[in-house]
Short mmCIF file of C-alpha atoms and ligand atoms in Angstrom, two decimals:
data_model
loop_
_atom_site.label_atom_id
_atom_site.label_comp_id
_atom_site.label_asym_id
_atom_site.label_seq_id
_atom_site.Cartn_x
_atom_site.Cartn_y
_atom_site.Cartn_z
CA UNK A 28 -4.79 -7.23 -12.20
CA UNK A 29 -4.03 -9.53 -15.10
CA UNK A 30 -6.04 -12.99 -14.20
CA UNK A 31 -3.46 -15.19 -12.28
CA UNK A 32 -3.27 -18.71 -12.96
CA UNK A 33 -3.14 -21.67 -10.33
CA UNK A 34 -2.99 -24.79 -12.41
CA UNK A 35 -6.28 -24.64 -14.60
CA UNK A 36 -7.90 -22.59 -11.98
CA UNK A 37 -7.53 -18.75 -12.54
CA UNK A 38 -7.80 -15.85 -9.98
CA UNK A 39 -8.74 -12.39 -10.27
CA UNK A 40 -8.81 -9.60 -7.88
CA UNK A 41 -11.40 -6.47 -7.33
CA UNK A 42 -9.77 -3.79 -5.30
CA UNK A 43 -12.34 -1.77 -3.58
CA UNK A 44 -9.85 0.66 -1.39
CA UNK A 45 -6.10 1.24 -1.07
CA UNK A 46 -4.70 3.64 1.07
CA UNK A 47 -2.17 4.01 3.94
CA UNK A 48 -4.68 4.40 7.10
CA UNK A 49 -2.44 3.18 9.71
CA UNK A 50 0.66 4.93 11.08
CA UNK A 51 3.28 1.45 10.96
CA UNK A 52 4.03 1.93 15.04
CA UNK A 53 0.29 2.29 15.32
CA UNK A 54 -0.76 -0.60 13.58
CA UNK A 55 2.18 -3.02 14.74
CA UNK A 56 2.73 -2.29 18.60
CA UNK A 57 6.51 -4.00 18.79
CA UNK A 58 7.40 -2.21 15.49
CA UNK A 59 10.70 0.39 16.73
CA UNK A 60 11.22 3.29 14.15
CA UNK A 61 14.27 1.59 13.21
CA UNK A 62 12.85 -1.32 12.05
CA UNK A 63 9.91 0.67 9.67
CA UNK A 64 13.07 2.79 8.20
CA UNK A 65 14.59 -0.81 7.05
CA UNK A 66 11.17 -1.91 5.43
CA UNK A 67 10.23 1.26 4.10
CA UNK A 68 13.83 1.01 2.40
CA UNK A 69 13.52 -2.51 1.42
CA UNK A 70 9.99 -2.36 0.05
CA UNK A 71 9.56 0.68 -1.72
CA UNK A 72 5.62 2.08 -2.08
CA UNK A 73 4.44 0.01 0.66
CA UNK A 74 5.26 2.60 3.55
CA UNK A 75 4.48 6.01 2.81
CA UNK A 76 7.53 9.34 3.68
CA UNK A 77 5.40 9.58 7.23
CA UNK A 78 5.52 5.92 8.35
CA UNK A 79 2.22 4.51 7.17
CA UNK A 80 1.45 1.47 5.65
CA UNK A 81 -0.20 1.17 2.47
CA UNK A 82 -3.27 -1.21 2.42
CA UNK A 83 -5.43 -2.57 -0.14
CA UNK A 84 -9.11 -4.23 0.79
CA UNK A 85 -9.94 -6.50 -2.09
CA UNK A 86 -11.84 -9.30 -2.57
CA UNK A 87 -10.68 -12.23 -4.78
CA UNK A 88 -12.07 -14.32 -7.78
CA UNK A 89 -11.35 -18.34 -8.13
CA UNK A 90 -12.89 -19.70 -11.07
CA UNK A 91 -12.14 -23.66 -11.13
CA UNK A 92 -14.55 -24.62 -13.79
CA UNK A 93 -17.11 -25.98 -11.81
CA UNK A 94 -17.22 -22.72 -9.33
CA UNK A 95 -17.06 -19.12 -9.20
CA UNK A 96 -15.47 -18.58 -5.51
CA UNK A 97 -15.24 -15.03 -4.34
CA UNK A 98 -12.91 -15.15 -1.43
CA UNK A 99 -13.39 -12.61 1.03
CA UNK A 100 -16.13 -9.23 0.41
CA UNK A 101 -14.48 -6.25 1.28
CA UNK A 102 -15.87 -3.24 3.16
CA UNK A 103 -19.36 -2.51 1.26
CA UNK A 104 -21.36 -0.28 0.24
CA UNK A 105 -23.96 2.32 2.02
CA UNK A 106 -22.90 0.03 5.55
CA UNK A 107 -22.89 2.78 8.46
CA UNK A 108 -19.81 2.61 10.03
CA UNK A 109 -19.72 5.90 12.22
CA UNK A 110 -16.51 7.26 13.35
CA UNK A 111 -14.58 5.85 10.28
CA UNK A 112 -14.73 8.12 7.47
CA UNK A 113 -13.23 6.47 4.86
CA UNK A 114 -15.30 3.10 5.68
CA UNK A 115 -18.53 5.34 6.32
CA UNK A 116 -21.50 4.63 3.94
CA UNK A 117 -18.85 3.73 1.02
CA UNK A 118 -20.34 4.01 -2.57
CA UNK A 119 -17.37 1.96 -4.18
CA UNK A 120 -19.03 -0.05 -7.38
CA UNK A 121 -17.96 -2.94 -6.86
CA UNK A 122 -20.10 -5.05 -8.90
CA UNK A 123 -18.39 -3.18 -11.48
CA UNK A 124 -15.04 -4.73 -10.78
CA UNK A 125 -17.10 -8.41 -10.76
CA UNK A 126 -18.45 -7.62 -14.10
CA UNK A 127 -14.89 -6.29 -15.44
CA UNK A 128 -13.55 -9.90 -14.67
CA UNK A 129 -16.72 -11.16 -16.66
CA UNK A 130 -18.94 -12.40 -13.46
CA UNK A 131 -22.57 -11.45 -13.14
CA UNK A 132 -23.87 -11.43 -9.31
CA UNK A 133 -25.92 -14.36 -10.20
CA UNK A 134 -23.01 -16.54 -11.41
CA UNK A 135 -21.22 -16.62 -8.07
CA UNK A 136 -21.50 -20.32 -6.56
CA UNK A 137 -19.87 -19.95 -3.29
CA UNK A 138 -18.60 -16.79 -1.08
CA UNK A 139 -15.60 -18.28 1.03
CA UNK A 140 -14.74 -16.38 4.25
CA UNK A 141 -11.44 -16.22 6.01
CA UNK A 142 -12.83 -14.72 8.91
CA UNK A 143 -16.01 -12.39 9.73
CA UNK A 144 -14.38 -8.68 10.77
CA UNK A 145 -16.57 -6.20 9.42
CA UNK A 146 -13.93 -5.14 5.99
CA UNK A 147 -13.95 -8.79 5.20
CA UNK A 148 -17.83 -9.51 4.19
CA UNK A 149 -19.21 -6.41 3.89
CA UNK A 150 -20.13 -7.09 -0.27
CA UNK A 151 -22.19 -10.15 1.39
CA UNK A 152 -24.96 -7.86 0.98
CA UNK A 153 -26.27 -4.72 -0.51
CA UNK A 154 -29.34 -2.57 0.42
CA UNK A 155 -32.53 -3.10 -1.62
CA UNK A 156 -35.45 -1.13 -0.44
CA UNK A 157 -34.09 -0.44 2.76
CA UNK A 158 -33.37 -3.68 3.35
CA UNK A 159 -30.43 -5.98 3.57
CA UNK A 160 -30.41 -8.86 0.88
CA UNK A 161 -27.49 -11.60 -0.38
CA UNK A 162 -25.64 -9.80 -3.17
CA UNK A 163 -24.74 -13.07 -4.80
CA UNK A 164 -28.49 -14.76 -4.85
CA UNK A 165 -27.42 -18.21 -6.30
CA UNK A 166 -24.27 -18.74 -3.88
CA UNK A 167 -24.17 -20.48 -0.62
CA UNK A 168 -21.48 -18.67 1.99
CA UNK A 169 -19.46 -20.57 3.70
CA UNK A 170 -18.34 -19.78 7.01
CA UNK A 171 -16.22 -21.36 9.61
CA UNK A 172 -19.01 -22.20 12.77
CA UNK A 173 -15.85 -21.74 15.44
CA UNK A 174 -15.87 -18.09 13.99
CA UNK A 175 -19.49 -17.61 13.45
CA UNK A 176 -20.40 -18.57 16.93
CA UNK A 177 -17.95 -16.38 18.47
CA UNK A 178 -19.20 -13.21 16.62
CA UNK A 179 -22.78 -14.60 17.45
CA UNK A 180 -21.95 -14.19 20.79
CA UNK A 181 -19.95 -10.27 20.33
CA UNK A 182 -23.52 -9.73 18.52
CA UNK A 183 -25.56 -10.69 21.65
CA UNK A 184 -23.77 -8.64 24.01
CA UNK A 185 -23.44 -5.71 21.48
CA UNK A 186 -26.06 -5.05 19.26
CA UNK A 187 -27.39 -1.98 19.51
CA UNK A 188 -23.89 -0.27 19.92
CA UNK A 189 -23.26 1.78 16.92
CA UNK A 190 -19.22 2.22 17.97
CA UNK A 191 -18.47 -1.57 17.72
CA UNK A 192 -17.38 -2.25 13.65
CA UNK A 193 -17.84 -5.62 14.17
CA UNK A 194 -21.42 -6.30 15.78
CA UNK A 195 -22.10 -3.58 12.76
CA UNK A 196 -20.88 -6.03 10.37
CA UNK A 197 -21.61 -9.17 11.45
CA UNK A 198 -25.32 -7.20 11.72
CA UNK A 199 -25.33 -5.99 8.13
CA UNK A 200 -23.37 -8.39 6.15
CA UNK A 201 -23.55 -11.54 8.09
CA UNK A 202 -27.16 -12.55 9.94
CA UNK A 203 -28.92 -11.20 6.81
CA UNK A 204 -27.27 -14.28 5.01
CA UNK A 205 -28.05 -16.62 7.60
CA UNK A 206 -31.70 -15.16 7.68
CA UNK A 207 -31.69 -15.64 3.74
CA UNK A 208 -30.41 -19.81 4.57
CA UNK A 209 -27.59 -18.98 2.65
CA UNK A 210 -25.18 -19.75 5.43
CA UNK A 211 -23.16 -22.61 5.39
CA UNK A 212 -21.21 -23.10 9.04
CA UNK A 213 -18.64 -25.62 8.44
CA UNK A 214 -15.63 -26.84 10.78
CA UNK A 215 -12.50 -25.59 10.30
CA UNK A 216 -11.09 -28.12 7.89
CA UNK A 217 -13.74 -28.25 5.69
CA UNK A 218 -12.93 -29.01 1.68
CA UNK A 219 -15.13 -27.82 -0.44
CA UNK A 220 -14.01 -29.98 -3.69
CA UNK A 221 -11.09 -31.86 -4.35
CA UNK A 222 -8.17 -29.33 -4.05
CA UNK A 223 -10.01 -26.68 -2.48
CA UNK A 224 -10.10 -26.71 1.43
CA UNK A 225 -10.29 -25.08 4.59
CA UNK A 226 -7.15 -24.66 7.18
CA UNK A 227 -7.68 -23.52 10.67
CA UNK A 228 -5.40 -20.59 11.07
CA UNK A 229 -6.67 -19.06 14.54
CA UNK A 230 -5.13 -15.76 16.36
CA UNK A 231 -5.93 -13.05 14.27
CA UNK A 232 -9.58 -13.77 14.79
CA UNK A 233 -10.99 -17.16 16.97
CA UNK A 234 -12.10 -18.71 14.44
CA UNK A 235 -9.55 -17.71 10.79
CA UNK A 236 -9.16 -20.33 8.23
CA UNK A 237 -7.05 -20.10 4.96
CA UNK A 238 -8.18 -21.45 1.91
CA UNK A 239 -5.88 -24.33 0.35
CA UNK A 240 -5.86 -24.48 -3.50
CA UNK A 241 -4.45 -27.27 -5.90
CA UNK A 242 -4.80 -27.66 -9.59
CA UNK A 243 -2.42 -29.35 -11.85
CA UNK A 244 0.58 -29.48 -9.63
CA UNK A 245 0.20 -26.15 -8.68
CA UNK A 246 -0.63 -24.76 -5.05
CA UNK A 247 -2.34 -21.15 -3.75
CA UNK A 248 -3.39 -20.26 -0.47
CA UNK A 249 -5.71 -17.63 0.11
CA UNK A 250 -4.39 -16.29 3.97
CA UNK A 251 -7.09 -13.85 4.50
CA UNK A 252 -5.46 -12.00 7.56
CA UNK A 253 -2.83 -13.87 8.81
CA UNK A 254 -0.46 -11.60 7.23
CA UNK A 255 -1.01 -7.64 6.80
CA UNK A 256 1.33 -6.34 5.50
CA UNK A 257 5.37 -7.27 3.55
CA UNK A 258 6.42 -5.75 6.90
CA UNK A 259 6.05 -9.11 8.51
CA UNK A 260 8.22 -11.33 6.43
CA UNK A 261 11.14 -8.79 7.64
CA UNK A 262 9.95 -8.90 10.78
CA UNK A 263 7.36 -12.51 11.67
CA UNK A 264 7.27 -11.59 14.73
CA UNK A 265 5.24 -8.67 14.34
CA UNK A 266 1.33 -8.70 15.62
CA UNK A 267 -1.26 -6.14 14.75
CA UNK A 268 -3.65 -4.12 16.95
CA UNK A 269 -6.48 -6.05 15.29
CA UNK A 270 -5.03 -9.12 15.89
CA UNK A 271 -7.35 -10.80 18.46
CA UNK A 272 -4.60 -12.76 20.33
CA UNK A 273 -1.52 -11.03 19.16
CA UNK A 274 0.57 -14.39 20.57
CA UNK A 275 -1.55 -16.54 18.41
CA UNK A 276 -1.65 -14.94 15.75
CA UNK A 277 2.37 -14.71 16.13
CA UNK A 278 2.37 -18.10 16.43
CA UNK A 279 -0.08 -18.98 13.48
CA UNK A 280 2.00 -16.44 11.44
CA UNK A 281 5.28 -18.02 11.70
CA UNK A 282 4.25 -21.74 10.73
CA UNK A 283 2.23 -20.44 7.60
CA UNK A 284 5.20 -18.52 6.64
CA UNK A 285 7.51 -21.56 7.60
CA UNK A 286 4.93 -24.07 6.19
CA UNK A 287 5.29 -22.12 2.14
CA UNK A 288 8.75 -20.55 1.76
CA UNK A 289 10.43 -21.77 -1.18
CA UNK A 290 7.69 -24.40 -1.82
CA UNK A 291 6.52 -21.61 -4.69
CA UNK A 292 2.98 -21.84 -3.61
CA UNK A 293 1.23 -18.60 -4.67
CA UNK A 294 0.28 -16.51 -1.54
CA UNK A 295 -3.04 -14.48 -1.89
CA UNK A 296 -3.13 -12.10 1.08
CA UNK A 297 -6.31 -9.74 1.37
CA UNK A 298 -4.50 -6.27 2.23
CA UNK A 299 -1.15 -6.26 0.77
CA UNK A 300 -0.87 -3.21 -1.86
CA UNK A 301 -0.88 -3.87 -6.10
CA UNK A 302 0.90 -6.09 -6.63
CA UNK A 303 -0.56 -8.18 -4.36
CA UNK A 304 0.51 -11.87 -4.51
CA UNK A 305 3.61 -13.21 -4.23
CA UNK A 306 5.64 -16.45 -3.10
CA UNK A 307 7.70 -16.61 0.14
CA UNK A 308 11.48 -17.32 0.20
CA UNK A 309 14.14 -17.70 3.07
CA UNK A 310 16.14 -14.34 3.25
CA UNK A 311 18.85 -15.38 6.14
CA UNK A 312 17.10 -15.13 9.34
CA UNK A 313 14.11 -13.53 7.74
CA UNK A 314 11.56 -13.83 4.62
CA UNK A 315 11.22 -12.39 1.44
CA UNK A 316 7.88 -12.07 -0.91
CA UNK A 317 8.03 -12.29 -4.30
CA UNK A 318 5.34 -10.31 -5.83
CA UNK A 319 4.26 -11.12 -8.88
CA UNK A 320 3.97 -8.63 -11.18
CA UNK A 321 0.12 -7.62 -12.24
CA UNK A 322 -1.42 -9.60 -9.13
ZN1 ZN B 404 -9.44 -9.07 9.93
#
C-alpha cells in the first residue's frame, strides 16, 4: 500500500495472507443466500463466484514521530497450528514487508494489540534456536489485562491441547513476551500519548479494544476485529462464528459504526481485502465504506 496519512502521523500496512477461507453462510451464521448475492453484487472482489469471503491478515505500521507502533502481528511464522493448513508452520517473510516500509525489528517502540486470538500476535515472536524470543527486542507490547487474563485463564485449562488455536497462540506468541517483561497489561482505556488511546470494544473477544488516533485535526481508528468483513456495513447486524459473544459483538459493532459514519475518520480494519481502509457513510438504512484507494 502507498503510506496513508493521518495528520502528521503516517500508516503503512504488511499483508502477510489474503485469501477467501470462509464460505460467507459459514462464517456469518444469520447471513441468507440472498443477502451474500446483494453484497457480492455491491462489492465486487470481496466475495468470490462460490460465496466466500475474501480476507486479508495484515498487520499495520503507525509512525508518529516519536513511535513506531505496529498494530496487530498477524499469523507468524513456523507456529504449529495443526489442522489448519494454510495457518500451519507459515514461512511468510514478514520482516521483509517491515523492512519494505523502511523499519528494522529493532526500531519498533511499541506492539499495540486489539485483542490476543492466535492470527492477531503471532509476529510477537519468532523461533531462535528452538526457542521462542520477542521479534521486536526494543518494544514494549501492550496488551489490554481484561483480555490477557481471560486467555490466561483458556491457557490454564488448555495447555497441552494441540486442537485449541488459541491456547497455541497465546502459548507461542504471547507468555514468551510476558516471560521476556516485555508485557505491558493496561486497562481498557489506556492512552498511550496524546492522541493515541485505547477504547474498550468488547464482544468479539472479552477483552477487544480499538486504537483511537488524532494528529492535526485528523482522526483513525484502528478496529482490530470488530468488523470482518464490507459485508457488515450492508448488513450490522451480522456476527461471526469467531465472535465470542455474537450479541456483544452486535452490539459493539453497531455503535462503532454509528459512532464514525460521515465523521471521515479513517477506519483501519485488520481483515478487510486491498484496499483496505476506508471511511463509513450512511447509505439509507444501511452503511457504506469508502475505501481508499492504495490502503
Ligand atoms: Zn479475532
Amino acid at each position: 500500500m502507498h503510506t496513508l496519512k493521518i495528520g502528521a502521523y503516517s500508516v503503512g500496512r504488511i499483508t502477510e495472507l489474503q485469501f477467501a477461507p470462509f464460505a460467507a453462510t459459514e462464517f456469518f451464521p444469520a447471513a441468507s443466500p440472498e443477502m451474500v448475492e446483494k453484497a457480492s453484487r455491491e462489492l465486487p472482489g470481496r466475495i468470490t463466484a462460490d460465496g466466500k469471503i475474501v480476507m486479508s491478515f495484515h498487520a499495520f505500521v503507525l509512525q508518529t514521530g516519536r513511535h513506531t507502533i505496529l498494530v496487530d502481528t498477524c499469523c507468524g511464522a513456523d507456529k504449529p497450528r495443526p489442522g489448519r493448513e494454510q495457518f500451519n508452520q507459515g514461512k511468510q517473510d514478514f520482516l521483509a514487508g517491515l523492512a519494505g516500509l523502511g523499519v528494522k525489528p529493532e526500531a519498533v517502540t511499541h506492539v499495540m494489540c486489539t485483542h490476543l486470538h492466535w492470527d492477531h500476535v503471532g509476529w510477537n515472536t519468532r523461533l531462535v534456536d528452538g526457542r521462542w524470543v520477542p521479534t521486536f527486542p526494543n518494544a514494549r507490547y501492550i496488551m489490554a489485562k481484561r483480555e490477557y487474563d481471560y486467555w490466561d485463564g483458556v491457557y490454564a485449562k488448555e495447555k497441552g491441547r494441540s486442537d485449541n488455536m488459541h491456547a497455541l497462540g497465546f502459548e507461542d506468541s504471547v507468555l514468551p513476551i510476558v516471560r521476556a517483561q516485555k508485557a505491558i497489561l493496561v486497562e481498557d482505556d489506556f492512552e498511550l500519548d496524546k492522541g493515541i488511546a485505547l477504547e474498550p470494544c468488547h464482544g468479539h473477544s472479552p477483552g477487544h479494544v480499538v486504537i483511537n488516533v488524532a494528529s492535526g485535526g485528523k482522526k483513525g481508528v484502528f478496529i482490530g476485529d470488530v468488523i470482518h468483513h464490507p459485508i457488515q456495513l450492508l448488513f450490522p447486524d451480522l456476527s461471526t462464528r469467531a465472535d465470542f459473544d455474537q450479541n456483544a459483538a452486535r452490539v459493539t459493532r453497531r455503535a462503532l459504526i454509528d459512532k464514525h459514519a460521515d465523521t471521515g475518520t479513517v477506519v483501519l480494519p485488520q481483515h478487510f481485502a486491498t484496499p483496505s481502509c476506508g471511511t463509513i457513510s450512511r447509505a439509507g438504512t444501511a452503511f457504506r465504506f469508502d475505501f481508499i484507494e492504495g490502503s
